[in-house]
Coordinates of C-alpha atoms and ligand atoms in Angstrom, one line a residue:
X1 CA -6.8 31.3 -18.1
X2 CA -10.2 31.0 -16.4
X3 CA -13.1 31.2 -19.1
X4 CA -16.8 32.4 -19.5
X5 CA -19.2 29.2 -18.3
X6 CA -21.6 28.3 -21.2
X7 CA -19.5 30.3 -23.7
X8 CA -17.5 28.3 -26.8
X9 CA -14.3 28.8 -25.4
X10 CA -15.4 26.6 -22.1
X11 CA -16.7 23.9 -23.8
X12 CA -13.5 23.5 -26.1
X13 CA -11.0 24.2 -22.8
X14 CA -13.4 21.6 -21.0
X15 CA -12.6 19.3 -24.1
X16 CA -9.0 20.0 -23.9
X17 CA -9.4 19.2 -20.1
X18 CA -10.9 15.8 -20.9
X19 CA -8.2 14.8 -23.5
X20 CA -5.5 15.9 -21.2
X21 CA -7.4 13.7 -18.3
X22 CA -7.8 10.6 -20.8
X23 CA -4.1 10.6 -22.0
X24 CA -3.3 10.6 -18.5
X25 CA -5.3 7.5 -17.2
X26 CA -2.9 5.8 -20.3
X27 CA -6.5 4.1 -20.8
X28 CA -6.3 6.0 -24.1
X29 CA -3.1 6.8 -26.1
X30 CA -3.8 7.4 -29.7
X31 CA -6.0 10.2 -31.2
X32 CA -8.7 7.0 -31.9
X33 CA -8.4 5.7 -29.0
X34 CA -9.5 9.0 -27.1
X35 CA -12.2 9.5 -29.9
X36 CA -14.1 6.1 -28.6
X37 CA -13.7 7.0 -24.9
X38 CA -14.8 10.4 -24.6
X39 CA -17.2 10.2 -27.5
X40 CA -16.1 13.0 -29.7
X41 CA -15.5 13.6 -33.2
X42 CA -12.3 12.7 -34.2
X43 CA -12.2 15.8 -35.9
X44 CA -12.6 17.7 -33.3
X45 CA -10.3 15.3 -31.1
X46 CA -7.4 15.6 -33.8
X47 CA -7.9 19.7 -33.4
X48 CA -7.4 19.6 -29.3
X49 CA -4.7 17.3 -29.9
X50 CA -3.0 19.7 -32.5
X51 CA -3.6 22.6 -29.5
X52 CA -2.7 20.8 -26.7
X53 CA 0.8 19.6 -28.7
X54 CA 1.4 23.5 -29.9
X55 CA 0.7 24.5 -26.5
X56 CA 3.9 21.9 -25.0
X57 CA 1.4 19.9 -22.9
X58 CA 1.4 16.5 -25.7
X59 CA 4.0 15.3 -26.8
X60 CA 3.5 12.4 -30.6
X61 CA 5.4 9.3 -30.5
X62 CA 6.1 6.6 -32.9
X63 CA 7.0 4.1 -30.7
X64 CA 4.6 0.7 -29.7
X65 CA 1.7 1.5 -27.9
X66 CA 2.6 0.1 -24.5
X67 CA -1.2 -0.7 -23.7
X68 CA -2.1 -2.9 -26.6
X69 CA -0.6 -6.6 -26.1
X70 CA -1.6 -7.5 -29.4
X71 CA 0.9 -6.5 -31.7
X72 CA -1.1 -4.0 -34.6
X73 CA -0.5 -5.1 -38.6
X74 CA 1.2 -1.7 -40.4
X75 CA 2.7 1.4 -38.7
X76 CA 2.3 1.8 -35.9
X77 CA 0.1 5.0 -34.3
X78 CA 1.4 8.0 -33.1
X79 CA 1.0 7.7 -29.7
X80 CA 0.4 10.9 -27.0
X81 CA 1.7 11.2 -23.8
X82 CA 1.6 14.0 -21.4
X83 CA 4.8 16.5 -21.7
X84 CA 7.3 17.0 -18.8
X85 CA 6.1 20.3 -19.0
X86 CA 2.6 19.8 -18.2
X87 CA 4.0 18.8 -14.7
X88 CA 5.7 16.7 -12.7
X89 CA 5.9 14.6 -9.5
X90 CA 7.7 12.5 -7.2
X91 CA 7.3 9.4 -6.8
X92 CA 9.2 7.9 -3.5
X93 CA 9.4 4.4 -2.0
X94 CA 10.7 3.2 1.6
X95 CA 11.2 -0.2 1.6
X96 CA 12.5 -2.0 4.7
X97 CA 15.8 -2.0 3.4
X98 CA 16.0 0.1 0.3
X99 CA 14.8 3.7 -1.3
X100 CA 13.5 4.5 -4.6
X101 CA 12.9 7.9 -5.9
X102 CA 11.1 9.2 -9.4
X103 CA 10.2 11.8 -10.9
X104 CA 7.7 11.5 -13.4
X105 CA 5.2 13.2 -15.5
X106 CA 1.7 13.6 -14.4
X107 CA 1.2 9.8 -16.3
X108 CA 3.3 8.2 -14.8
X109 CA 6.0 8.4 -17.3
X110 CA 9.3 8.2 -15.8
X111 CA 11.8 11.4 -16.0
X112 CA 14.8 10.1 -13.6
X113 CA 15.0 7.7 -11.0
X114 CA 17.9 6.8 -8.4
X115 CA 17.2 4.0 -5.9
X116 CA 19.9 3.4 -2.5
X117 CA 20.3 0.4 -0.3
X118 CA 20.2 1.1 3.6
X119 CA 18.2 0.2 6.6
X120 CA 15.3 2.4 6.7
X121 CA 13.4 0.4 9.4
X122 CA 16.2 2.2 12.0
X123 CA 17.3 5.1 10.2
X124 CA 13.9 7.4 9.9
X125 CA 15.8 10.5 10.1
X126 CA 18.8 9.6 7.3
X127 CA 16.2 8.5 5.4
X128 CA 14.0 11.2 4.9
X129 CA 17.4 13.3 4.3
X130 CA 18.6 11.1 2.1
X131 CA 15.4 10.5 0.0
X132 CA 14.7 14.5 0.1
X133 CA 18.1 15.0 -1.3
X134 CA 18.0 12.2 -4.5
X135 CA 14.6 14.4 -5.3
X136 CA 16.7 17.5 -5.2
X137 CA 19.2 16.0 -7.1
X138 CA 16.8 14.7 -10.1
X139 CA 15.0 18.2 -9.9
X140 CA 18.4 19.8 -10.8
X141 CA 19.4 16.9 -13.9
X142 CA 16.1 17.7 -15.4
X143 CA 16.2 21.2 -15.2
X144 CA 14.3 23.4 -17.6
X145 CA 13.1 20.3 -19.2
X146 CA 9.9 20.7 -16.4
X147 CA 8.9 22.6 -14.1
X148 CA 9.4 22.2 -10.2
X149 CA 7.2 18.7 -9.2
X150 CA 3.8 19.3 -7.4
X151 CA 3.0 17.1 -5.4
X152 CA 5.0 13.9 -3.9
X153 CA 3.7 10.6 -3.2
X154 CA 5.3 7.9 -0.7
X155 CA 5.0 4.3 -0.7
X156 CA 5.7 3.2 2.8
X157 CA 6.1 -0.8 4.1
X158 CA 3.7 -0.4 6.5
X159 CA 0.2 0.4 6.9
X160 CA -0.6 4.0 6.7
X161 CA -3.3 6.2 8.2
X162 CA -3.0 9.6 7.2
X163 CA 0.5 11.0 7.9
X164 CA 1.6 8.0 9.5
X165 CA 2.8 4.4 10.4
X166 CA 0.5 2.5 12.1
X167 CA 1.3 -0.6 14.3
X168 CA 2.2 -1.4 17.7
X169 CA 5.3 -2.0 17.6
X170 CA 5.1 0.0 13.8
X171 CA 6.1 -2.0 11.0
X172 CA 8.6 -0.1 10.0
X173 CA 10.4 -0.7 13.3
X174 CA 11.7 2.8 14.5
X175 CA 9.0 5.0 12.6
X176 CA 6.7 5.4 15.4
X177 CA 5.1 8.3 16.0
X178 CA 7.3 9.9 12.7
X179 CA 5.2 12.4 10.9
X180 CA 6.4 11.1 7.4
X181 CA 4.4 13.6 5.3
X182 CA 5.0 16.6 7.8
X183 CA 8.9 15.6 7.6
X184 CA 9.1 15.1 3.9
X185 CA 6.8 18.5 3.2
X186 CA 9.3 20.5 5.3
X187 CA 12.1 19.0 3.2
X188 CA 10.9 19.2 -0.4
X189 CA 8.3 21.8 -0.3
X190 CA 5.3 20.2 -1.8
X191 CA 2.8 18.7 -0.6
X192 CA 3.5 15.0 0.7
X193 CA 0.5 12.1 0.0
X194 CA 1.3 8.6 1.9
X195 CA -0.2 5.0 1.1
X196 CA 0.8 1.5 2.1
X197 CA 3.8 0.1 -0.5
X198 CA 1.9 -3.0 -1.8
X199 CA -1.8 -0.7 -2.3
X200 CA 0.6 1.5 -4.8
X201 CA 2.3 -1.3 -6.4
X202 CA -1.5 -3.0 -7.1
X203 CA -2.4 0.6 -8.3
X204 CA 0.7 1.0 -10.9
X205 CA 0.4 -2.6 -12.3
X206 CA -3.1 -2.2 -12.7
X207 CA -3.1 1.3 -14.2
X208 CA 0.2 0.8 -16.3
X209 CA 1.3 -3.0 -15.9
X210 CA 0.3 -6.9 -16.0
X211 CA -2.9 -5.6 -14.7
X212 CA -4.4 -3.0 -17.6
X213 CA -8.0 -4.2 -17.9
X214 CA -9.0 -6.0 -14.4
X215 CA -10.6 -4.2 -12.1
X216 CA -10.3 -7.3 -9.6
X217 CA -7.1 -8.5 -8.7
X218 CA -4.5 -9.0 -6.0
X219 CA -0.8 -7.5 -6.2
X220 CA 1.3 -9.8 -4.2
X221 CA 4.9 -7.6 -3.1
X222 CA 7.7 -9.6 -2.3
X223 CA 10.8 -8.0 -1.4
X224 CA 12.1 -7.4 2.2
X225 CA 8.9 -7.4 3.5
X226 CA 6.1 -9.3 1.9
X227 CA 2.7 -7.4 1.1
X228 CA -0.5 -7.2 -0.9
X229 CA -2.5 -4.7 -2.7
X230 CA -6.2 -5.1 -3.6
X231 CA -7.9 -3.7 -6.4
X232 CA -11.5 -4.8 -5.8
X233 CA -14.5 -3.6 -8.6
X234 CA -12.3 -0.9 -10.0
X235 CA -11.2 0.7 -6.6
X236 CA -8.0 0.1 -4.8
X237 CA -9.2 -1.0 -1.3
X238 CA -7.2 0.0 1.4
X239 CA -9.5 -1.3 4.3
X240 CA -11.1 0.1 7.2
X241 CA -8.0 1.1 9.1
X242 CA -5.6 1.2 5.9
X243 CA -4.6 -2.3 7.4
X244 CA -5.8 -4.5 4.3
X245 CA -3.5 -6.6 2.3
X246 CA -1.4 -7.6 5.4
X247 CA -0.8 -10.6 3.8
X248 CA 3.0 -11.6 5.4
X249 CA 1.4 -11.4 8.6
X250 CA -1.2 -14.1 8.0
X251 CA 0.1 -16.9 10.1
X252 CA 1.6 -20.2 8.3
X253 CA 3.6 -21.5 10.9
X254 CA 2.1 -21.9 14.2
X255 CA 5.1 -21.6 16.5
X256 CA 7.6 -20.6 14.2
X257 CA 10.1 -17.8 13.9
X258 CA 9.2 -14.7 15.5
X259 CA 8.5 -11.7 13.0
X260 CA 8.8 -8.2 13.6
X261 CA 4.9 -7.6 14.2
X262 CA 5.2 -9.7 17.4
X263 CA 3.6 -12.4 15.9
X264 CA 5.1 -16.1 15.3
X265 CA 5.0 -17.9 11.9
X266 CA 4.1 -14.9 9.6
X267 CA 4.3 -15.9 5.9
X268 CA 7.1 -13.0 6.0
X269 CA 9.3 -15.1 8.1
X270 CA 9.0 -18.2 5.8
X271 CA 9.4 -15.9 2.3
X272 CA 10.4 -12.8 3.1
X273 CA 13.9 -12.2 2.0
X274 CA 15.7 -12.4 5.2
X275 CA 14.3 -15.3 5.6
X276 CA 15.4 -17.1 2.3
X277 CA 19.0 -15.3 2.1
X278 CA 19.5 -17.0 6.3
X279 CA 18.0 -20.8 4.2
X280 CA 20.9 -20.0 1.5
X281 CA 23.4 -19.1 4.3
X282 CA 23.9 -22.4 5.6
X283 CA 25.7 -23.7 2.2
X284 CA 26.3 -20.6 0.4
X285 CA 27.6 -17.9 3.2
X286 CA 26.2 -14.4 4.1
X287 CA 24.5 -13.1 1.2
X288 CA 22.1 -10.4 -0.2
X289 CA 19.0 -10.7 -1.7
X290 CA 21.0 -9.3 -4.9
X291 CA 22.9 -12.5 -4.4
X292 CA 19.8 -14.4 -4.4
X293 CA 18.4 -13.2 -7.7
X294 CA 22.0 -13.7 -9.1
X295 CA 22.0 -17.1 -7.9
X296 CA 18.9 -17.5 -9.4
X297 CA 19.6 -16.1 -12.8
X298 CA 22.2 -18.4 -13.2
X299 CA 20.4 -21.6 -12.2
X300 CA 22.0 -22.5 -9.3
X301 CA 19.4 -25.6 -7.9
X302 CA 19.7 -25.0 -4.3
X303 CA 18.1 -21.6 -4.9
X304 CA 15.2 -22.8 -7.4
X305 CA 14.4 -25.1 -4.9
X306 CA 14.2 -22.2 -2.1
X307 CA 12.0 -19.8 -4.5
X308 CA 9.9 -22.9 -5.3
X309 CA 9.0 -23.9 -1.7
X310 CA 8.7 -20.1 -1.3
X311 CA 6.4 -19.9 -3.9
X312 CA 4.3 -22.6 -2.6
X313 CA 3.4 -21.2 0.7
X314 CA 2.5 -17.7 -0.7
X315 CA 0.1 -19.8 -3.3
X316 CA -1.3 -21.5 -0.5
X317 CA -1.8 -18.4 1.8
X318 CA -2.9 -16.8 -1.2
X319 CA -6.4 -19.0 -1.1
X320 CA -8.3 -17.6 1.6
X321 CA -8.1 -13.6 0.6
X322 CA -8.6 -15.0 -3.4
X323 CA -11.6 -17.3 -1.8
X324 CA -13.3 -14.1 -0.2
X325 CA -12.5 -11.4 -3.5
X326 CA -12.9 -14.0 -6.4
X327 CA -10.6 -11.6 -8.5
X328 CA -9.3 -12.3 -12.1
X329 CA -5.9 -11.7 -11.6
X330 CA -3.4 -12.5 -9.5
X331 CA 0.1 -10.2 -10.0
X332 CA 3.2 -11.3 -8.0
X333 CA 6.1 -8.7 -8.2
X334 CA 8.6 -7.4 -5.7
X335 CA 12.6 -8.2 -5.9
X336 CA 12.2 -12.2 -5.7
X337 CA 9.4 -12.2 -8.4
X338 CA 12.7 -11.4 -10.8
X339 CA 13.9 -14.6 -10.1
X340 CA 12.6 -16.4 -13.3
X341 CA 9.4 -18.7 -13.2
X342 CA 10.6 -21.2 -10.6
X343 CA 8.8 -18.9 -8.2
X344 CA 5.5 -17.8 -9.8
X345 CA 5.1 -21.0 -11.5
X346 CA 4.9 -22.6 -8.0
X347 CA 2.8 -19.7 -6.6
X348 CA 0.2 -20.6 -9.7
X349 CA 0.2 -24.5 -9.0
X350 CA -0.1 -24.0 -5.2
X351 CA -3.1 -21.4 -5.5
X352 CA -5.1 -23.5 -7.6
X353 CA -4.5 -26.9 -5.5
X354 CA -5.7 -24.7 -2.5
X355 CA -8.3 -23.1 -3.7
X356 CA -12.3 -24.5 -3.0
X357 CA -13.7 -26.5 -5.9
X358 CA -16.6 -23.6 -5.8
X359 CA -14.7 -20.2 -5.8
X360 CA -13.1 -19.4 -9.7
X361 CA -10.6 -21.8 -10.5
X362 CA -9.4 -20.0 -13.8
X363 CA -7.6 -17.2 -11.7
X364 CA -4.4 -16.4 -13.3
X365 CA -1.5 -16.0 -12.0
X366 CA 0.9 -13.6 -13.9
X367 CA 4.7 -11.6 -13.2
X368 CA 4.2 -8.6 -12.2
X369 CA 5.3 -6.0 -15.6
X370 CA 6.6 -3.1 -13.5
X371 CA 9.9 -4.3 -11.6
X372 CA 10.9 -2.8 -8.4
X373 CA 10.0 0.5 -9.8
X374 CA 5.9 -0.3 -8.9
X375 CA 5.3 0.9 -5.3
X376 CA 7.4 4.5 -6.2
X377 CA 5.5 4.4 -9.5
X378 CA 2.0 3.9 -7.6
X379 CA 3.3 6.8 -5.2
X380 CA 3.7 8.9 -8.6
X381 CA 0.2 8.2 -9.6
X382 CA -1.8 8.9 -6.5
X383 CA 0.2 12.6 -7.0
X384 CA -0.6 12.9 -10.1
X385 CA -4.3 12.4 -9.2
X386 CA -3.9 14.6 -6.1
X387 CA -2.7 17.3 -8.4
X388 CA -5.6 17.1 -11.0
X389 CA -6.7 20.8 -10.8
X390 CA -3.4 21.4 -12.3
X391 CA -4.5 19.7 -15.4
X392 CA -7.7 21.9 -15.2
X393 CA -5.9 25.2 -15.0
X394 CA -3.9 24.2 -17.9
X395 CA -6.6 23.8 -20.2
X396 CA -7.9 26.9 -19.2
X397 CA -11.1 25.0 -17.6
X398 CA -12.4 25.2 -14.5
X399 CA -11.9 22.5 -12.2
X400 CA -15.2 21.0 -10.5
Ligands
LIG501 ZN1 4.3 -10.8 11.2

């Protein structure tokens, strides 16, 4: 519903516009809360909440505000958050040896999920069917509840330029030359938005995780393939070439195991989970990384000791990158950061023994909040963004 400029229904469908924007960023989720950021009256905020929750695009709960980590003395607020039907998108993840799928609202709250084991580093073509169809499938199970998604966002081990995977040979092994976004589009019918895995896990935990607050820290992914994500002064920072954050192909090992970049001794090859479920081989038979983090769960000292030497080397490579940022924060997730403190605590003690009397030595080093739903969760955000015009129309403003 385009409006007038200058007349009085612009400015209120621009002020409906900027509460629907700040209940997005989840920087502000109570009707106070948005009152202090967007300076305005909290009358007039509590009348464009009351019109924006008529109109099906808020929906009031009473449950903890998931941003504060204080708990509050009382009741607790009525917190907003944006309704299904204000939109949706997808959020999708391709690991090396797993796929996630989301669908969410446009902040990032989660609608349905469904996640599949499989080798997507030689199966570009089953995956893309496979991940095309779970979206299709969580479409349908949500039915009327929201309308068709937007936009979809894909996390991809690997880093990205554009539409594709970069790296010679690409590091996601058979995905050369694949047109992920082109291939995906054609499939789902929206557009497709692609970013490196570890990037969009940095993004989620600092937008809805251990991060909220810090505008300089490192997200430290390790799963099947090991990663980082940089959130440097407020921006994620991808690099010149999208290349940044390579960190399990920094090398640690001169001479050691060969990785799949071509390199020798990668950090990957030491801590990445094929190489931690071979070191538990040799007493415990094949296993999975699932069997790893059930091993781990239930004490079993031969793999504390693993995840504790693991954890040591990704402290210590963790020096030089937290040497040059000087961030606050450092967040390890990914699969193996569910294996209890044995890992981080060690990634902690290692990082602070490395690091240079003169660069910050009160860096933390904190669990990651978000689980292995972060990277598809990142994906869902940097749709959301992409769609923000949606917001716009919504409100009946004009998007600028
Ligand atoms: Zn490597």
């Amino acid at each position: 519903m385009p409006v007038r400029p200058g007349s009085p229904g612009s400015l209120r469908a621009r002020n409906r516009w900027t509460v629907l924007q700040t209940v997005q960023s989840r920087r502000a989720v109570t009707r106070a809360d948005i009152a202090r950021r967007t300076g305005l009256s909290t009358t007039t905020v509590s009348g464009l909440v009351a019109e924006l929750v008529a109109g099906g695009l808020l929906v009031e709960s009473q449950e903890p505000d998931p941003t504060r980590t204080v708990a509050a003395v009382g009741r607790p607020a009525v917190t907003l958050a944006l309704a299904p039907s204000a939109g949706s998108v997808l959020g999708i993840h391709l690991g090396h040896g797993s796929t996630r799928v989301l669908l969410t609202a446009l902040d990032g709250t989660v609608l349905g999920e469904r996640a599949a084991e499989f080798d997507v580093d030689h199966q570009p073509s089953r995956t893309l069917e496979a991940v095309a169809t779970a979206a299709q499938v969580l479409v349908t199970q949500l039915g009327a509840d929201a309308p068709d998604p937007l936009r979809a966002g894909v996390a991809v081990s690997a880093p990205v330029l554009a539409t594709q995977v970069l790296g010679s040979p690409p590091m996601l092994l058979d995905w050369g030359g694949v047109d992920i976004a082109a291939g995906l589009g054609e499939r789902l019918g929206v557009p497709v938005h692609l970013r490196n895995d570890a990037s969009l896990g940095a993004l989620a935990e600092w937008r809805l995780g251990a991060g909220q607050g810090v505008d300089d820290l490192v997200y430290v992914m390790l799963s099947e393939g090991v990663g980082a994500g940089l959130v440097v002064a407020g921006r994620l920072h991808d690099g010149a070439t999208g290349a940044a954050g390579e960190l399990g192909h920094v090398t640690v090992q001169p001479g050691g195991q060969v990785c799949r970049c071509g390199n020798r001794g990668c950090l990957e090859t030491v801590v990445g989970a094929r190489a931690l479920v071979t070191a538990l081989g040799h007493s415990r038979g094949p296993c999975t990384l699932g069997d790893l983090v059930a091993l781990a769960d239930a004490g079993d000292a031969g793999v504390r000791r693993l995840l504790a030497d693991a954890g040591a080397a990704v402290g210590t490579a963790l020096a030089g990158p937290c040497t040059l940022l000087d961030p606050r924060l450092v967040v390890v997730g990914g699969t193996l950061a569910e294996t209890g403190d044995a890992l981080v605590s060690e990634v902690r003690t290692a990082l602070h023994r490395a690091l240079p009397p003169v660069s910050n030595r009160d860096v933390r080093v904190v669990h990651a909040r978000l689980g292995r739903r972060a990277e598809a969760l990142g994906a869902a955000l940097m749709a959301a963004t992409a769609a923000g015009s949606h917001l716009a129309r919504l409100a009946g403003a004009r998007a600028v």
